[in-house]
Structure formats: C-alpha cells, structure tokens
Short mmCIF file of C-alpha atoms and ligand atoms in Angstrom, two decimals:
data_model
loop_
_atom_site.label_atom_id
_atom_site.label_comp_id
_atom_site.label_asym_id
_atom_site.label_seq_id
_atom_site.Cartn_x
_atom_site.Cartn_y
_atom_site.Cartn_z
CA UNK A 183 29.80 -19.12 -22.74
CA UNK A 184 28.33 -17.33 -19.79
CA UNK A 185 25.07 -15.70 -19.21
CA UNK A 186 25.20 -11.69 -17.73
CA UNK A 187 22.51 -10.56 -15.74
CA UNK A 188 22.23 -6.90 -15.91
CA UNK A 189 20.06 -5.46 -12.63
CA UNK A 190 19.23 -8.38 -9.95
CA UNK A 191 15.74 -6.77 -9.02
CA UNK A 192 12.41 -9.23 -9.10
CA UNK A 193 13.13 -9.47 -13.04
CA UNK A 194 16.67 -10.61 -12.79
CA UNK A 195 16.01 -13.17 -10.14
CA UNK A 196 13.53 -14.31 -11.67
CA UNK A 197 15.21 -14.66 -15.01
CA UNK A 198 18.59 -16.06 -13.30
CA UNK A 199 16.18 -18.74 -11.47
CA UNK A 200 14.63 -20.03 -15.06
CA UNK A 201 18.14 -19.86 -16.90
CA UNK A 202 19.36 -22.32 -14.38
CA UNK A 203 15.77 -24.27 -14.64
CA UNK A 204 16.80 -24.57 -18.24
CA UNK A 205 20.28 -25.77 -17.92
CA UNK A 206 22.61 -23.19 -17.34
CA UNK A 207 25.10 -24.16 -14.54
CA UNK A 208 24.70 -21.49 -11.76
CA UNK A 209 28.61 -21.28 -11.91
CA UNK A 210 27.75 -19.56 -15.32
CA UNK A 211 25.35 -16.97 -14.14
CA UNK A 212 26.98 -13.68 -13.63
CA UNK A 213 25.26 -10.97 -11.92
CA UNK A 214 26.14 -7.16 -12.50
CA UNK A 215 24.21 -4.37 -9.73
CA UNK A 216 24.93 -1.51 -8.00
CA UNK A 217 23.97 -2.70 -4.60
CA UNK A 218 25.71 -4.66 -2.39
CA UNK A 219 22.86 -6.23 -0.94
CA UNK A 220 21.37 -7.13 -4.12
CA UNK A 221 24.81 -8.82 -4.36
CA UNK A 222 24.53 -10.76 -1.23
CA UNK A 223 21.18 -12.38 -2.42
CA UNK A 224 23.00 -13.20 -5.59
CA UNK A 225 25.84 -15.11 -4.27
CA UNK A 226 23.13 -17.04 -1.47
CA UNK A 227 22.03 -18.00 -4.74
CA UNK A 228 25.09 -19.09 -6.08
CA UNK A 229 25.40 -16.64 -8.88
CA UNK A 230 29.07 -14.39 -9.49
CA UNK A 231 28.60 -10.89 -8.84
CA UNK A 232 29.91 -7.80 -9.81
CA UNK A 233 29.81 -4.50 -7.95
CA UNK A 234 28.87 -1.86 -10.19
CA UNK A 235 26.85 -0.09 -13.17
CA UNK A 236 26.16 -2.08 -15.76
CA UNK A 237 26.34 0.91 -18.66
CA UNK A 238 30.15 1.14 -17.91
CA UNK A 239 32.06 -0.56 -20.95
CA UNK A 240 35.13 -1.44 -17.80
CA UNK A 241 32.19 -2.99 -15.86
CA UNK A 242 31.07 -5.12 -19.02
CA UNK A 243 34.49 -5.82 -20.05
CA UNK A 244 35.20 -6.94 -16.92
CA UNK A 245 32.30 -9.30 -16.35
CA UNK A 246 33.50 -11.16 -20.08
CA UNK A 247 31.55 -9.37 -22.16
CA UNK A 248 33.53 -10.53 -25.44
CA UNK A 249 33.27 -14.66 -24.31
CA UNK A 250 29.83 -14.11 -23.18
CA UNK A 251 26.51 -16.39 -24.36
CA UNK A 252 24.07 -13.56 -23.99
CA UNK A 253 23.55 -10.51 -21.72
CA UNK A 254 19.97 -10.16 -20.39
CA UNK A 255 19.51 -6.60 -19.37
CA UNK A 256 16.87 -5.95 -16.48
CA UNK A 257 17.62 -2.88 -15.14
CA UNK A 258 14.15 -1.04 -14.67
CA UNK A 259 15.08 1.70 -16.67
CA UNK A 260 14.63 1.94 -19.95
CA UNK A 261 17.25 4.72 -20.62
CA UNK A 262 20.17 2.67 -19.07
CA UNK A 263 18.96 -0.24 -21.31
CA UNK A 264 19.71 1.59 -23.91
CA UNK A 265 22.78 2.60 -23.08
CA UNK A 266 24.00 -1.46 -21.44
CA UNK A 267 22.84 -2.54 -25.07
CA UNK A 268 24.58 -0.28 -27.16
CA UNK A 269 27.96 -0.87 -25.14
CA UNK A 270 27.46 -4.74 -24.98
CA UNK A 271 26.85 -4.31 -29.24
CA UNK A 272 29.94 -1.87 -29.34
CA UNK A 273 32.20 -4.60 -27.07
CA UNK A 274 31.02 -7.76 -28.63
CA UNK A 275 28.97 -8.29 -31.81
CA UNK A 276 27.86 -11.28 -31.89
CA UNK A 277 26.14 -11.89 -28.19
CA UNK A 278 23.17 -12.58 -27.88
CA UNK A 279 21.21 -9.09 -26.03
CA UNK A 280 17.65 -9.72 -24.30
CA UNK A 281 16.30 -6.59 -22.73
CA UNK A 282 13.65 -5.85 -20.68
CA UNK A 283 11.15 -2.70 -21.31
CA UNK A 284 9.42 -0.88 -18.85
CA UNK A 285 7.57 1.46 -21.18
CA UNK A 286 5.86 0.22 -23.98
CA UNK A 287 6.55 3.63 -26.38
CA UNK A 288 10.25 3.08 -25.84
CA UNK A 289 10.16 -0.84 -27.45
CA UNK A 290 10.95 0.64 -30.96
CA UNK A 291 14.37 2.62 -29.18
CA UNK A 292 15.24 -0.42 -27.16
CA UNK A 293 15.40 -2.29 -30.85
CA UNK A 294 16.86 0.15 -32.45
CA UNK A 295 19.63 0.24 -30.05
CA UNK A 296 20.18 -3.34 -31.09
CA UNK A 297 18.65 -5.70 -28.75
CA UNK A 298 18.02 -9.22 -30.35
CA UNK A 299 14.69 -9.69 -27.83
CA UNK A 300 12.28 -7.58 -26.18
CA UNK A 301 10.23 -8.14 -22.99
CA UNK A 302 7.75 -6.03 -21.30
CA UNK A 303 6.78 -7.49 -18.20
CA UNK A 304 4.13 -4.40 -17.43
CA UNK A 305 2.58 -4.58 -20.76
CA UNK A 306 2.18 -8.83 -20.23
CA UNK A 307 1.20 -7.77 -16.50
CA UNK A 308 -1.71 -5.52 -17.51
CA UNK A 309 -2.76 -7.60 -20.43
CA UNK A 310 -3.42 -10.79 -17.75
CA UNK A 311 -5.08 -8.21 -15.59
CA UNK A 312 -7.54 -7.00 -17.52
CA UNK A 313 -8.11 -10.42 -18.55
CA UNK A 314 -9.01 -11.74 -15.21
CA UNK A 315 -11.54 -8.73 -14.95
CA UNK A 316 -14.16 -11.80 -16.73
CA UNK A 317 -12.65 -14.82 -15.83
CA UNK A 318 -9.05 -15.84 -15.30
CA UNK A 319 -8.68 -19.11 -17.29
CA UNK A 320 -7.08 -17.41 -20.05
CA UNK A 321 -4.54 -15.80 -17.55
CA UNK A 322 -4.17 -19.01 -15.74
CA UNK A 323 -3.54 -21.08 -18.86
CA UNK A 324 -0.50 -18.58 -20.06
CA UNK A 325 0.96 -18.45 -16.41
CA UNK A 326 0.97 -22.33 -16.71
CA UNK A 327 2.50 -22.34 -20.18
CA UNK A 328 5.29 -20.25 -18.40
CA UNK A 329 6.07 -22.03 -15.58
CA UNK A 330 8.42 -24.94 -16.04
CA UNK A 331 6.42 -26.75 -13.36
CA UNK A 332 3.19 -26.06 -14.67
CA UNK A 333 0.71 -28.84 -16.27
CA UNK A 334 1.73 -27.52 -19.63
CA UNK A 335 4.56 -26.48 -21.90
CA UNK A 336 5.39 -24.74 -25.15
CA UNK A 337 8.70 -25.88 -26.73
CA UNK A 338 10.01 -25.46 -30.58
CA UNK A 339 11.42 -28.58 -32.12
CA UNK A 340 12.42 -29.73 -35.38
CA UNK A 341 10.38 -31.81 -37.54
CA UNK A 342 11.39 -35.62 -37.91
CA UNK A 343 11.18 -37.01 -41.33
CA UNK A 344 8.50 -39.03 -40.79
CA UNK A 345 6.33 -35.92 -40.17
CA UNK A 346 6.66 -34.54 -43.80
CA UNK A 347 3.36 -34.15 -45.69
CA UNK A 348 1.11 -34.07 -42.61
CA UNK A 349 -1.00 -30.92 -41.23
CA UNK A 350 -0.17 -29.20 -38.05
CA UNK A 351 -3.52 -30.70 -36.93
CA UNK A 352 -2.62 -34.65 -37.55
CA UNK A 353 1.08 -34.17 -36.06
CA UNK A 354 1.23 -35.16 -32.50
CA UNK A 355 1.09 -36.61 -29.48
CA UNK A 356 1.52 -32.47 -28.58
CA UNK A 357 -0.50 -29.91 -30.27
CA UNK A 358 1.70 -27.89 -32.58
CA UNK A 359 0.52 -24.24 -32.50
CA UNK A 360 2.70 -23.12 -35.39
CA UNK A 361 5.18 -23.82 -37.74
CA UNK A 362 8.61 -21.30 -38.47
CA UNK A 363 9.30 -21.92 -41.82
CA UNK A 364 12.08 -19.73 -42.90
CA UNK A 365 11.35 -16.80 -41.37
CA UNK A 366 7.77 -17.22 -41.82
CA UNK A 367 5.00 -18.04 -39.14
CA UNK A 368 2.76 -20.65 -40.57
CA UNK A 369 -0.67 -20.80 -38.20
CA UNK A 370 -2.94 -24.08 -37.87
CA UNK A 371 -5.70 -22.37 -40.58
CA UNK A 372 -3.34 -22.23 -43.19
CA UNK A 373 -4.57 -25.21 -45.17
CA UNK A 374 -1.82 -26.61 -47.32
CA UNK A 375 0.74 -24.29 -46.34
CA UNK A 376 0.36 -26.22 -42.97
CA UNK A 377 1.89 -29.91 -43.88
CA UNK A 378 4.94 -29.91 -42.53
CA UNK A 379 8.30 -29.88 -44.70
CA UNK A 380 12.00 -30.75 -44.49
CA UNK A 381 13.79 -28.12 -42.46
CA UNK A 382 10.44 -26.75 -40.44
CA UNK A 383 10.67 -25.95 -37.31
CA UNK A 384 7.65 -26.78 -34.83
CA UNK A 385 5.72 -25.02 -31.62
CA UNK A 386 4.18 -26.85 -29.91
CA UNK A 387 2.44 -27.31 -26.09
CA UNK A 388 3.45 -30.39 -25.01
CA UNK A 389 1.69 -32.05 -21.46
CA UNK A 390 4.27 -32.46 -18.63
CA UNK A 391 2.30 -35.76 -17.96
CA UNK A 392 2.11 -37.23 -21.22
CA UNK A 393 4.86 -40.07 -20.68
CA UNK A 394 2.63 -43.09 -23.00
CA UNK A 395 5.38 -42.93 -25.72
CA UNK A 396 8.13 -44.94 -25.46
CA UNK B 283 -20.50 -2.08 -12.15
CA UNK B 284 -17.03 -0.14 -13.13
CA UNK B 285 -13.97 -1.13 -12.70
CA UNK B 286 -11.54 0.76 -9.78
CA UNK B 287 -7.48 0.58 -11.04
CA UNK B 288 -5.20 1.74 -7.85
CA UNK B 289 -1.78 3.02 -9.19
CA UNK B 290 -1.30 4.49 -12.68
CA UNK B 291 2.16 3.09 -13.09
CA UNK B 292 3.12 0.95 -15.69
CA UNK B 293 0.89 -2.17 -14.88
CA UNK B 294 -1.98 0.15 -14.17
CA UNK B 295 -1.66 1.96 -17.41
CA UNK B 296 -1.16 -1.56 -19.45
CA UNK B 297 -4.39 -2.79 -17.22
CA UNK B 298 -6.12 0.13 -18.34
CA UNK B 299 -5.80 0.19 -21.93
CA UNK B 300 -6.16 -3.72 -22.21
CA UNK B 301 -9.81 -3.35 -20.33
CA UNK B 302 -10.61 -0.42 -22.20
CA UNK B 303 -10.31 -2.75 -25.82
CA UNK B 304 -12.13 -5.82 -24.43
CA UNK B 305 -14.88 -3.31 -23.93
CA UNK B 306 -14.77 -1.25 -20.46
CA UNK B 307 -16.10 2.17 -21.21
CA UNK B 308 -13.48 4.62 -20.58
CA UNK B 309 -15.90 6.30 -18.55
CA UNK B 310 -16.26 3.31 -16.29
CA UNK B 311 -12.59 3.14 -15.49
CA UNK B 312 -11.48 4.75 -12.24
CA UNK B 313 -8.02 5.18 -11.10
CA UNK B 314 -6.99 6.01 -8.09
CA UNK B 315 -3.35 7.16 -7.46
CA UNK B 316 -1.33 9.11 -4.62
CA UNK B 317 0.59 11.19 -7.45
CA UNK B 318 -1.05 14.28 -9.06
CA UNK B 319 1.06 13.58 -11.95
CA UNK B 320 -0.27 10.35 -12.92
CA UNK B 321 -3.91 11.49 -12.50
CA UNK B 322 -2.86 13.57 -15.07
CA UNK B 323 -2.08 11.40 -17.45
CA UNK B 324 -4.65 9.21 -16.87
CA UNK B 325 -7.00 12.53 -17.36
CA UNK B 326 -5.93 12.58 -20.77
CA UNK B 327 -7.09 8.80 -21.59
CA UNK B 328 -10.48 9.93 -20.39
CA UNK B 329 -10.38 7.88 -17.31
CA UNK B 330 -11.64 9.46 -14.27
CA UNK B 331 -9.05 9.80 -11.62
CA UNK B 332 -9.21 10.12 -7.83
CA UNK B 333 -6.11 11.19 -5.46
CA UNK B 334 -5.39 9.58 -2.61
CA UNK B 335 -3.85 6.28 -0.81
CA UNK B 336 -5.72 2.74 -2.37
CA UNK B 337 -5.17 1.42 0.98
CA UNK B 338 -7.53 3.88 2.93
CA UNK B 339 -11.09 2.79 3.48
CA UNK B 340 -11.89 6.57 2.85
CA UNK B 341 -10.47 6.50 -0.64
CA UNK B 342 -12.28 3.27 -1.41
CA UNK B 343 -15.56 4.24 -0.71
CA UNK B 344 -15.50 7.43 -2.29
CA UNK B 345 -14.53 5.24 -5.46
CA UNK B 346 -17.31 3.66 -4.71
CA UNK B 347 -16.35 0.07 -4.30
CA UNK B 348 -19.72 -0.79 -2.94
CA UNK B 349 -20.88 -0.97 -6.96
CA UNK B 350 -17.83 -1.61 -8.26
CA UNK B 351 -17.50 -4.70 -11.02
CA UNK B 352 -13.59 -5.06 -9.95
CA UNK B 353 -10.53 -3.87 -8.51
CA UNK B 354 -7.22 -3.88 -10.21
CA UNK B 355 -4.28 -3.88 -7.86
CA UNK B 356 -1.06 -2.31 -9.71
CA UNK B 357 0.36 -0.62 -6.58
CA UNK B 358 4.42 -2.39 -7.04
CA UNK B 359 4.15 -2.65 -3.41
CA UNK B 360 3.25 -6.45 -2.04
CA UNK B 361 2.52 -4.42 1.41
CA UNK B 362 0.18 -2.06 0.26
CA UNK B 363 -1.35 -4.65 -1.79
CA UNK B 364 -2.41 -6.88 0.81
CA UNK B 365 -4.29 -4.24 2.50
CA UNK B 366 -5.93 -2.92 -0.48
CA UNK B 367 -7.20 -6.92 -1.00
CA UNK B 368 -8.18 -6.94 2.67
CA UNK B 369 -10.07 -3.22 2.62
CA UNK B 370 -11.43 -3.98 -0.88
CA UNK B 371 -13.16 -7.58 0.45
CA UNK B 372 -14.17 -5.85 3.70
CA UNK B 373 -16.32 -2.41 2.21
CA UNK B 374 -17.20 -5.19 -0.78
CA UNK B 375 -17.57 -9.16 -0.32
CA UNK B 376 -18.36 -9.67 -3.59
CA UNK B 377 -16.28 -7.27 -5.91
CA UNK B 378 -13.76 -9.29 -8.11
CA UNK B 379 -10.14 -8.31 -6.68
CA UNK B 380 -7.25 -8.88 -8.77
CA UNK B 381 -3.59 -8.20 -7.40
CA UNK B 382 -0.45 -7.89 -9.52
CA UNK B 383 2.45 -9.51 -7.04
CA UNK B 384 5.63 -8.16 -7.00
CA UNK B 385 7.79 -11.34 -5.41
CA UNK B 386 6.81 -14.64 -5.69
CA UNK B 387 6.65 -15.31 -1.77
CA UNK B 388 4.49 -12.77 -1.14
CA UNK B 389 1.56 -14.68 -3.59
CA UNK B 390 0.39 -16.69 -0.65
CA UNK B 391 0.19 -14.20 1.05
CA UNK B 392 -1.88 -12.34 -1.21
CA UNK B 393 -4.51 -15.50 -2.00
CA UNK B 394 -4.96 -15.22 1.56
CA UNK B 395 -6.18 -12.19 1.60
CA UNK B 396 -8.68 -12.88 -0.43
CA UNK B 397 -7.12 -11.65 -4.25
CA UNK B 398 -9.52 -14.06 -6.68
CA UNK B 399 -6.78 -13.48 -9.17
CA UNK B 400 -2.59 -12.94 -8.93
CA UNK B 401 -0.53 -11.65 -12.02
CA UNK B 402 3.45 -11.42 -11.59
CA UNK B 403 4.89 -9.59 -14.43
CA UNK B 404 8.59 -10.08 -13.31
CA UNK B 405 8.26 -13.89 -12.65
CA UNK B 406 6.63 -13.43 -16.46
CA UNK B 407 9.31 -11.36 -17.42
CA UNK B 408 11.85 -13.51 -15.84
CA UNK B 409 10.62 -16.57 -17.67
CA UNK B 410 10.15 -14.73 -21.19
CA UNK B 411 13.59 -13.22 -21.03
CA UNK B 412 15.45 -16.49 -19.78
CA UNK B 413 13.34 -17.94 -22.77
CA UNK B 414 14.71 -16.13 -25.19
CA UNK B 415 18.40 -16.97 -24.38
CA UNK B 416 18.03 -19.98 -27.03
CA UNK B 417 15.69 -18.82 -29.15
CA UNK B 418 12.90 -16.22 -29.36
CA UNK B 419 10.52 -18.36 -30.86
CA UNK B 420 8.64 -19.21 -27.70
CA UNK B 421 8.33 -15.74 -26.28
CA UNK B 422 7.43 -14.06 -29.64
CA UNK B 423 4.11 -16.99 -29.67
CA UNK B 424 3.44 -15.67 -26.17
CA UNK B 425 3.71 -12.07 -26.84
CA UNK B 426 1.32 -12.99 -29.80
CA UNK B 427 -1.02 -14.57 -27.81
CA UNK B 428 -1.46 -11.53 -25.22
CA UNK B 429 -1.41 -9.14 -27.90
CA UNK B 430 -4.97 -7.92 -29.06
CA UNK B 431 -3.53 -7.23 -32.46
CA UNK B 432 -1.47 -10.01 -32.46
CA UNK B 433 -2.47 -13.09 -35.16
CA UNK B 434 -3.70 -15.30 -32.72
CA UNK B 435 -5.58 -14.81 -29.80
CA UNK B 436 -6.45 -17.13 -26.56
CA UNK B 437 -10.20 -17.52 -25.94
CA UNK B 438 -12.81 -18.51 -23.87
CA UNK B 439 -16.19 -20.03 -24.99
CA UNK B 440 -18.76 -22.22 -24.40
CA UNK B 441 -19.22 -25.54 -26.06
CA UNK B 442 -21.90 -25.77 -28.90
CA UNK B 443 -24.27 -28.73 -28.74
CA UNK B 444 -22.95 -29.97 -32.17
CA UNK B 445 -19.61 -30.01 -30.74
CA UNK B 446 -20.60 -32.67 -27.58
CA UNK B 447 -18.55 -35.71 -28.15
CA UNK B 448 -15.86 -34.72 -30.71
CA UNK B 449 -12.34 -34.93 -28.98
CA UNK B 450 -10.41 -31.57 -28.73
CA UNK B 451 -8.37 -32.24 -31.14
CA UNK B 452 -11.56 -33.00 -33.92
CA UNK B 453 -13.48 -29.57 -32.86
CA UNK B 454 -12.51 -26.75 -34.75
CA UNK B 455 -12.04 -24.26 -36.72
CA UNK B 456 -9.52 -22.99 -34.10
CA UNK B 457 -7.46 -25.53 -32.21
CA UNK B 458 -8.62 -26.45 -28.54
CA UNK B 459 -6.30 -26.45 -25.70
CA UNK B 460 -8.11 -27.11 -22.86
CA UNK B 461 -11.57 -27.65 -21.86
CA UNK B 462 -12.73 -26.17 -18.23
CA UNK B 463 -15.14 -29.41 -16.65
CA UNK B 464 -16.53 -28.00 -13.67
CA UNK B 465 -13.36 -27.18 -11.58
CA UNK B 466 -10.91 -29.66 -13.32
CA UNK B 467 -8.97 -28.54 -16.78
CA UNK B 468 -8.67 -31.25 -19.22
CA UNK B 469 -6.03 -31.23 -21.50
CA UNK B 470 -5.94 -32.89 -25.29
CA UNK B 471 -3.83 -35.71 -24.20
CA UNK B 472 -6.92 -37.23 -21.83
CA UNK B 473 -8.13 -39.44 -24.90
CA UNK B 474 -11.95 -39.98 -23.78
CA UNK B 475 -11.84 -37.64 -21.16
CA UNK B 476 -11.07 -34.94 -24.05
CA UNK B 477 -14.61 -35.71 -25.95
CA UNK B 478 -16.70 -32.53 -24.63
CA UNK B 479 -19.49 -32.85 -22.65
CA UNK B 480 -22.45 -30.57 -22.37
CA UNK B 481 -21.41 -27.19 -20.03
CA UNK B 482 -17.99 -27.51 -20.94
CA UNK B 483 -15.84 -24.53 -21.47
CA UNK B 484 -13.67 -24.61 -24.11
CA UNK B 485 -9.78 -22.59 -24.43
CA UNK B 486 -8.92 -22.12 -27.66
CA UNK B 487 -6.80 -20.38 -29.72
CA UNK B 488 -8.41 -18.24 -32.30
CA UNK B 489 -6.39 -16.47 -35.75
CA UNK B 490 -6.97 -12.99 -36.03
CA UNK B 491 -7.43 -13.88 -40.04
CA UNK B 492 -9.39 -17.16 -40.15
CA UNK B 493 -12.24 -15.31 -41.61
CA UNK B 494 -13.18 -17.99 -44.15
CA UNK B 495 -16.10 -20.07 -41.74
CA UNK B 496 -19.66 -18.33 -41.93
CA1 LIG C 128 4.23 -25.06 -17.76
CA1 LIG C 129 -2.91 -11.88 -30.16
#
C-alpha cells in the first residue's frame, strides 16, 4: 500500500512533501530516478530510493509495482510518461496512476495511455501568471486553497443525514462549492438539483480557523 | 503598456495564451527568448519575438520596458530570474513584475528582489498530483477553476451599493469567497465582519452557464 514517485525533480518533491502532509508515512514513499544525487536528497528526506529508469518494467517490478497504492509519475517528459504508465497498467491493473504533463497537446495521449489523473503544472503556472498581470488576488486565493497551511481549504466529504433536503447555499459552517452526485457535477446555481441527497458527495472550502463547532 | 514574456517554454507559452484570452492584444505581447526556435513558434501565434538573454539590460530596453504594462518571468531558472526582477525594477520602478519560481527556497529570494507576484507550478503540481492520490475530486474543481472554459470561474469585482451590508454568504447570484478590505481578506466564517462594506472587493466564483439573472 505504498506510494511510487516516478522522477524526484521540483514536482516529485514537492508531491512526496504533500503525500506525507496528508498522511502517508514517509516509510511508504518510494522514490524511483536516475540520479544518484537526486537519490541522496530523497533519502535526507526519508523517502526509499531506487536507482534507475522508471519506464523499465524490472525497475517497476522491483519497486512493488503489483502491492502498490498509486504511482505518481513526474518525470518531465511527456514521452517517458507514457511509456511509465503503460508499463505500470501492463504490471498492475488496478493502481491508482497520476501523471504529470508538460505539454498541454499531449494531455489526450497521456489519458489514453491510461492514467487515472492528469496534472499540468505549466498550463496552472501560466494561467496564475497571466492572472496576476491585473491583480493577483485570484492567484493568491488558489495558491492558498493549495497549501495545507494556507488560511483556506477545499476538501470533499460526504453528506450527513441531517443535510438532506437543503441547498448547497444553506449547508454549512463551510461553503460547499459543488456537489458529485453520481458522476455528475452539481454547481451552486442549479436550483433544486442543488438540495443535497442520500449518497452525495460534497466540496467544499472549509477555514483552517473555524474551530466554533464543537 | 504591453506586456514583455522572457522564455517561450512551457510556462511562457501557457502565460501567453492565458493573457491573450483575458484580452492582451496579440500584438502587445512580446517575448523574448535566447532560442531561435522558440521565437519561431511564438512567430506563428502572432506575438512579436525578440532574441536575446532576459537578463541583459540591453535586451530589456530594446523591449522597451520603459512602457511596458508587465513582465512575465518564465525563464525555469531561479538564477536568471532574480536578475531579470532586479534589471526589470531598475530600467522600470513601476512595471508590474511577475516571476514563476522554480524551488520553493528560492521565493524569498525572489520577493526580495522586488517580484510583486510569485507562481510555482511544481509546488502546484506537487500539491494537485499528491491530491489526487485519494480522489480527483479536488484537483478536477481546481483545474475547473483556472480553466477559461471551464464551468466555473474565480473572479474579481467590486461591491455594488445594494450589496453593502448583506453577509457573503446572502450576496449572490454567484457564491462569495472572500472579500478584499483594504489589505486584510475576510473570509465567510467572520460573521459581522463578512457584511460588505462600501470599497470592498469581492472573490467570487462565477458559472460559466448561470445566464438566467438580467
Ligand atoms: Ca490552504
Ligand atoms: Ca473555469
């Protein structure tokens, strides 16, 4: 039930850092990279490592591919993520593959390949960019959201039966944002479609200081 | 009053685009870039490309930073970025610089050169990927959010004189996160602090198809 970090560059750190942030013991964080130094900041970190390239099925088998939680592939290239998903799919099923895309055109290859989640970090990167051009409180406001130590936070939760019947606007104390019903997105303006029901699940942004309920 | 974009990698390209659709002229963009290549490409958007190294005071000038709205910083270098903040501030005290950070050390570093904003796709990416170990729920609202064609989209605005003493969580159509009171952010869990005042700004998040209001 481990968690394989494909490429330990400023992506993987960064996603090894909030994996453990979110509860997985560093114990179960296994790096794979081709450098030895990346390596060396790994295991400073605490975090397994494996020498070598991460599209080799020995090199996946051999980091527990087949017992693994999820592989989260951040290797900078988009062609070997291609190749590291379709030989995690081909060695184990079931596990859960996040990949990271460097080029926006090749998002529709990277899914096709088989990857259960997509991430462009450029594409998010230029977006708040260009949004700070007029002012940056939009930009600031998502990098909060995203930081587990910001002001704010957006979780998904299920609904508790006392809930059923009321809008997304009257549930609270957080602000729900949306409701995944099914496999549906259900958005605030929805009218009707927007009191919540058995089985929803809830988004919401929830304030790291709001500690009045008991 | 155009905006200057130094490197035409991935960032830059994603920076680009996004300013282009919140209204940029294409004419108004200018990139400047040390590979012939990407110049190229960026020819072919219609942007107007210069070759040479952001850092140089040379290059800067001749892009005119003197009249220059802004300054986009996509060079993947934390180096090169800090003197393009400091060379940027010196020819122009009063562009708007905006720096996209490669490690998250180096963001002190690059407020104190004088960036007025800092984007780090990889601690993004980091956080969206490690995110979407559980569930994808979270990273598909944020994805949403920065997406222009998304269904919802993150605004600013400024408060209507109708609106002045409703709580965030009474003003509508879209759903408030945050109001912007002089310096401080206020968030909907204030109580009377979250009634809006005259000159507030508000944050909201808008649906791409709430197109029932007049
Ligand atoms: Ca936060
Ligand atoms: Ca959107």
């Amino acid at each position: 039930d481990h968690v394989i970090i494909c490429g330990y560059g400023h992506s993987g750190r960064s996603a090894a850092h909030e994996a453990v942030l979110r509860g997985t013991p560093i114990g179960q964080v296994l790096i794979i990279d081709q450098h030895a130094e990346n390596l060396k900041a790994a295991a400073e970190h605490g975090y397994i490592g494996l020498l070598g390239d991460a599209t080799s099925e020995y090199i996946l088998t051999d980091a527990g591919i087949a017992q693994a939680k999820a592989v989260l592939i951040c290797l900078g290239r988009d062609d070997a993520a291609v190749l590291t998903i379709l030989t995690s799919r081909h060695l184990n099923p079931s596990v859960r593959v996040i990949a990271s895309a460097s080029e926006e055109e090749n998002i529709k290859l990277i899914r096709q390949a088989g990857a259960d989640a997509i991430i462009a970090p450029s594409i998010v990167g230029g977006y708040l960019m260009a949004d700070s051009v007029e002012s940056t409180h939009v930009a600031d406001y998502i990098n909060d959201l995203m930081q587990s130590d910001g002001r704010v936070r957006l979780i998904e939760r299920a609904v508790e039966p006392e809930e059923i019947g009321k809008t997304m606007r009257e549930l609270g104390p957080n602000l729900v944002v949306r409701i995944n019903r099914g496999g549906e997105h259900i958005g605030f303006w929805e009218g009707e479609r927007s009191r919540a029901q058995p089985n929803d699940r809830l988004l919401e942004i929830e304030s790291s200081q709001a500690t009045d309920t008991p």
